[in-house]
Amino acid sequence: MQSQRTTLACCGRHEGADVARHVSSRQCYMSAVFPQPRTVTPTSESANGHQGGAPGTGLNGGTGLNGKAPGKTPDGVAACRSPLPRVAGGTVLDVSPQVLVLDCDEGERRLALDAGTVVWRGGSVAATELQGGEHVVARLLPGHRDAADKVWARIGRVTGTVIDYAPDHLLVDVGKTRAPQTIVISSHAATRIQVRFPALGPGSVIDVIGLRRGEVLEAVVPATSQAASLARPVIGRSASVDARSGGISGAATWHEPVGPDEPAEGVAYPAVDPVDGCAEQTATGPGVAALPYLAVGSMLAVRNDCTGTTTVLPVTGCAPVAPLFYDRCLSCGPSARGRVADLTLASFVALGGDPERSCINATIMMGQRR
């Protein structure tokens, strides 16, 4: 996964423990002032008998990414929030056709596999093709804490603006607080990617998904249906607003963990309040202005419009390149144009998204509480 390599001040996922304390304390204050949580649309997990947690949020007291149980931040501040359901992750220790053994933060974790378990590693592969040391993220079967429904190995993503182009690699600007990312395009994926991005060169936008090989991403899948264009703020963004619910509909994407301190659950938002001083917020045109400002630590309800699953997530940072894309998500019919949220990988998986498909049709609602 990507690693943090710069120290520019920024909101969200680049502040590690400081932001964890800020988000946690904000939620604790909200819980004290508003003791009765607002009901959120029931999730598909609840419909399938998945029990526990805050009413209607689809969250429970089970394990989240890497099997972590609810606890405290590094400085002992109460977390005040449940971990993600249906998600496990770690490093592969061993694998057989029936069992995947992961090295997690708290020790070994075994996930049962069956004939219906799908494993993605640049494409569908047999579970036994997984290798020791590979990082994986798994979505669990509904109602099961130790049975994998789908597994993704070494999946990565690079979204941004091309700053250097060579026949064998691309260098991409992904935001002010991270070093540029290097992409290589595998020979078997070159044609497919060139169809979506026929005029790659300095100044054009790119969004690709592939296999993480250290600091390099081997691109396998183009992650947007937007035609290649010069990077600039979108004019006339058409994210759809539902006047009855106050929800904003569009596409929700995902990003890789930037570092070990980034929370497993959270959402990067394209219109973080400038008061938070987000160094990554590069676009200030109509594409961002169409969304209301939110502060880091605010709670945002995100609904997968294809499954009905809704989860309340904290805003943990900025989505610096989202305003550059005017694409639609096609998970279950075309969404409204425009990217309204950029989820952590674990949050995206928990909401029922398949990361190799790049996005989900989503509706976001402001001011939610757990």
C-alpha positions in Angstrom: 0.0 0.0 0.0 1.0 3.6 -0.4 3.1 5.1 2.3 3.2 8.7 3.6 6.3 10.5 2.5 5.8 14.2 3.2 4.9 16.3 6.2 2.8 19.1 4.8 0.0 20.1 7.1 -3.3 18.7 6.0 -6.7 17.7 7.3 -7.7 14.1 7.6 -5.8 11.0 7.0 -2.4 12.6 7.0 -2.4 13.6 10.7 -2.5 10.1 12.2 -3.1 10.0 15.9 -3.9 13.7 16.1 -6.9 13.3 13.7 -8.0 10.1 15.4 -8.2 12.1 18.7 -10.0 15.0 17.0 -12.6 12.7 15.3 -13.1 10.7 18.4 -13.6 13.7 20.7 -15.9 15.3 18.3 -18.1 12.2 18.2 -18.0 11.9 22.0 -19.2 15.5 22.3 -22.0 14.8 19.8 -23.0 11.7 21.8 -23.2 13.7 25.0 -25.3 16.5 23.5 -27.5 14.2 21.3 -27.9 11.0 23.3 -30.5 9.5 21.0 -28.9 8.4 17.8 -30.7 9.3 14.5 -32.1 6.3 12.6 -30.4 5.5 9.4 -31.7 3.3 6.6 -31.4 -0.4 7.6 -28.6 -2.3 5.9 -28.9 -5.4 3.8 -26.8 -7.1 6.5 -29.6 -6.4 9.0 -32.1 -7.8 6.6 -30.1 -11.0 6.5 -30.0 -11.3 10.2 -26.8 -9.6 11.0 -27.3 -8.4 14.6 -25.9 -5.8 16.9 -24.8 -2.2 16.9 -26.6 1.1 16.5 -30.1 0.9 15.1 -30.2 1.0 11.4 -26.5 1.6 10.8 -25.5 -1.9 9.9 -22.6 -1.6 12.4 -22.0 -4.0 15.2 -19.5 -4.7 18.0 -17.6 -7.4 16.0 -14.2 -7.1 14.4 -13.2 -4.7 11.7 -10.2 -4.5 9.4 -7.5 -6.6 10.8 -10.0 -8.0 13.4 -9.6 -5.0 15.7 -12.2 -4.8 18.5 -13.5 -1.5 19.6 -11.1 0.2 22.0 -9.2 3.4 22.5 -7.0 5.7 20.4 -3.3 5.6 21.1 -3.7 8.3 23.8 -6.5 6.5 25.6 -9.5 8.6 24.3 -12.6 6.5 24.0 -13.3 5.7 20.4 -17.1 6.1 20.6 -17.6 4.3 17.4 -18.0 0.7 16.2 -15.6 -1.0 13.8 -16.7 -2.0 10.3 -18.8 -5.1 9.9 -18.1 -7.8 7.3 -14.5 -6.8 6.7 -11.2 -8.5 7.6 -7.7 -7.8 6.4 -4.1 -8.7 7.0 -1.1 -10.4 5.5 -1.3 -13.9 4.1 0.4 -16.5 6.3 -1.0 -19.7 4.7 -3.7 -20.7 2.4 -5.5 -23.9 1.3 -8.6 -24.4 -0.8 -10.6 -24.3 2.4 -8.8 -21.9 4.8 -7.0 -18.6 4.5 -4.7 -17.8 7.4 -4.0 -14.1 8.0 -1.4 -12.3 10.2 -3.4 -9.5 11.8 -2.5 -6.9 14.4 -3.8 -9.1 17.2 -2.4 -12.4 15.9 -3.6 -15.1 13.5 -7.0 -15.1 12.0 -8.5 -17.9 10.0 -11.2 -17.4 7.3 -13.1 -20.3 5.9 -13.2 -20.5 2.1 -15.7 -22.5 0.0 -16.5 -23.0 -3.7 -18.3 -19.7 -3.9 -15.5 -17.6 -2.5 -14.1 -15.2 -5.1 -10.4 -14.2 -5.0 -9.2 -11.2 -7.0 -5.5 -10.7 -7.7 -5.5 -8.8 -11.0 -8.4 -11.0 -12.0 -10.2 -14.0 -10.6 -7.7 -16.6 -9.4 -7.8 -19.7 -7.3 -7.2 -19.1 -3.6 -4.1 -21.3 -3.6 -2.5 -18.8 -5.9 -2.2 -16.3 -3.1 1.3 -16.0 -1.7 2.7 -15.5 1.7 3.3 -11.9 2.6 0.6 -10.5 0.3 -1.8 -8.0 1.9 -5.5 -8.9 1.5 -8.8 -7.4 2.3 -11.8 -9.7 2.6 -15.6 -9.2 2.8 -17.2 -11.7 5.1 -20.4 -13.6 4.4 -23.5 -12.1 6.0 -24.0 -13.3 9.6 -20.5 -15.0 9.6 -17.5 -13.6 11.4 -14.9 -16.1 9.9 -16.1 -17.0 6.4 -14.9 -15.1 3.4 -17.3 -14.1 0.6 -14.7 -12.3 -1.5 -11.0 -11.6 -1.2 -8.9 -8.9 -2.8 -5.1 -9.3 -2.8 -2.6 -6.5 -3.3 -5.2 -4.2 -4.9 -4.2 -0.6 -5.4 -5.4 2.5 -7.1 -3.9 5.7 -8.5 -6.0 8.7 -9.3 -4.7 12.0 -10.4 -3.0 14.1 -13.1 -0.2 12.8 -15.4 3.0 14.9 -14.9 5.4 12.7 -16.9 4.8 10.1 -19.6 7.2 7.5 -20.9 6.5 4.4 -22.9 7.1 2.1 -19.9 5.7 4.2 -17.1 3.6 7.2 -16.0 4.2 9.6 -13.1 1.0 10.9 -11.6 0.3 13.8 -9.2 -2.2 12.5 -6.7 -2.3 15.5 -4.3 -0.2 18.1 -2.6 0.6 16.0 0.5 1.8 12.8 -1.2 4.7 12.1 -3.5 3.9 11.4 -7.1 2.9 7.8 -7.9 4.4 5.6 -10.6 2.2 3.5 -12.8 3.3 0.8 -15.2 0.7 -0.7 -17.6 0.8 -4.4 -18.1 0.9 -5.6 -21.7 -2.4 -7.5 -21.4 -4.2 -4.4 -20.0 -2.7 -1.8 -22.4 -5.4 -1.9 -25.0 -8.2 -1.7 -22.5 -6.7 1.2 -20.7 -5.8 3.0 -24.0 -9.5 2.8 -25.1 -10.5 4.8 -21.9 -7.4 7.0 -22.0 -6.4 7.4 -25.6 -4.4 10.6 -25.2 -2.3 10.2 -22.1 0.2 12.9 -21.6 1.2 15.6 -19.1 -1.9 17.4 -17.9 -4.4 14.6 -18.6 -6.3 12.8 -15.8 -6.0 9.1 -15.1 -7.7 6.7 -12.7 -6.5 3.1 -12.8 -6.8 0.0 -10.5 -4.2 -2.8 -10.4 -1.7 -4.7 -8.3 0.5 -2.9 -5.8 4.2 -3.8 -6.2 5.8 -1.7 -3.5 5.9 1.9 -4.7 4.7 1.0 -8.2 1.2 0.2 -9.3 0.8 -2.3 -12.2 -2.3 -1.0 -13.8 -4.9 -3.7 -14.8 -8.3 -2.0 -15.0 -9.3 1.6 -16.1 -11.4 3.0 -13.2 -13.5 5.6 -15.0 -15.6 5.9 -18.1 -14.7 9.6 -18.4 -12.9 10.4 -21.6 -9.3 11.5 -21.2 -9.1 15.3 -20.7 -6.9 18.0 -19.3 -7.1 18.2 -15.5 -9.3 21.1 -14.4 -12.2 21.7 -12.1 -15.4 20.4 -13.5 -17.9 23.0 -14.8 -21.6 22.3 -14.3 -21.3 19.4 -11.9 -24.6 17.5 -11.9 -24.6 15.6 -8.7 -28.3 15.1 -7.9 -29.9 16.5 -4.8 -33.0 14.8 -3.3 -35.1 17.7 -1.8 -37.1 15.3 0.4 -34.1 13.7 2.2 -31.4 16.3 1.7 -29.3 13.6 0.2 -26.8 14.1 -2.6 -26.4 11.4 -5.2 -23.4 10.6 -7.4 -20.4 8.3 -7.5 -18.5 7.1 -4.4 -14.9 5.9 -5.1 -12.2 4.4 -2.8 -8.6 5.0 -2.0 -5.7 2.9 -0.6 -4.6 3.4 3.0 -2.0 6.2 2.9 -0.2 5.0 6.1 -0.6 2.8 9.2 -2.3 5.6 11.1 -5.2 6.1 8.7 -8.4 4.8 10.3 -9.9 1.8 8.6 -13.3 3.5 8.3 -13.8 6.9 7.0 -14.6 9.1 3.9 -12.5 11.7 2.2 -14.9 14.5 1.1 -14.5 16.9 -1.8 -15.6 20.0 0.0 -13.9 20.1 3.4 -14.3 23.4 5.2 -11.4 25.7 4.3 -11.1 26.6 8.0 -9.6 23.1 8.5 -6.7 24.2 6.3 -6.6 21.2 4.0 -3.5 21.5 1.9 -4.9 18.9 -0.6 -8.0 20.9 -1.6 -6.8 21.9 -5.1 -10.1 22.7 -6.8 -12.3 25.6 -5.9 -14.6 25.8 -9.0 -18.3 25.0 -9.4 -17.6 21.2 -9.0 -16.8 21.7 -5.3 -19.1 24.6 -4.6 -22.1 22.4 -5.4 -21.4 20.5 -2.2 -21.9 21.9 1.3 -18.8 22.4 3.4 -18.1 19.8 6.1 -15.5 19.8 8.8 -13.1 16.9 9.5 -14.8 14.8 12.1 -18.3 15.4 10.8 -20.5 12.3 10.3 -21.7 11.4 6.8 -24.3 8.7 6.0 -23.2 6.9 2.8 -25.8 4.7 1.1 -25.0 2.1 -1.6 -27.9 2.8 -3.9 -27.5 -0.6 -5.5 -27.9 -2.6 -2.3 -29.6 -0.2 0.1 -26.7 -0.6 2.6 -26.1 2.5 4.6 -23.2 3.2 6.9 -22.4 6.4 8.9 -18.7 7.3 8.5 -16.5 10.1 9.8 -15.1 12.7 7.4 -11.4 12.0 7.8 -9.9 14.1 5.0 -10.1 15.7 1.6 -10.7 14.2 -1.8 -8.2 16.4 -3.7 -8.7 15.1 -7.3 -12.4 14.2 -7.1 -13.5 17.5 -8.6 -11.5 16.8 -11.7 -13.8 13.9 -12.7 -17.2 14.3 -14.3 -17.9 10.6 -14.7 -20.8 8.4 -13.9 -20.8 5.2 -11.9 -22.4 2.2 -13.6 -22.7 -0.3 -10.8 -26.5 -0.6 -11.3 -27.4 1.8 -13.9 -25.9 5.3 -14.5 -25.5 7.5 -11.4 -25.6 11.2 -11.4 -22.4 12.7 -12.7 -19.7 13.7 -10.2 -17.8 12.1 -7.3 -19.4 12.9 -4.0 -17.2 10.8 -1.7 -13.9 8.9 -1.6 -14.1 6.0 0.9 -11.4 4.1 2.6 -10.9 0.7 1.0 -12.3 -1.1 4.0 -15.4 1.2 4.1 -16.0 0.7 0.4 -15.9 -3.1 0.9 -18.1 -3.0 3.9 -20.7 -1.1 1.9 -20.8 -3.9 -0.6 -18.6 -2.4 -3.2 -16.2 -4.4 -5.4 -13.0 -2.4 -5.5 -12.0 -3.7 -9.0 -15.2 -2.0 -10.3 -14.0 1.3 -9.0 -17.1 2.9 -7.6 -20.7 2.5 -6.3 -23.8 4.5 -7.0 -24.2 6.4 -3.8 -26.2 8.9 -1.9 -24.7 10.9 1.0 -26.6 12.6 3.8 -25.2 15.3 6.1 -25.4 15.7 9.8 -25.9 12.0 10.8 -25.2 10.6 14.2 -24.5 7.1 15.3 
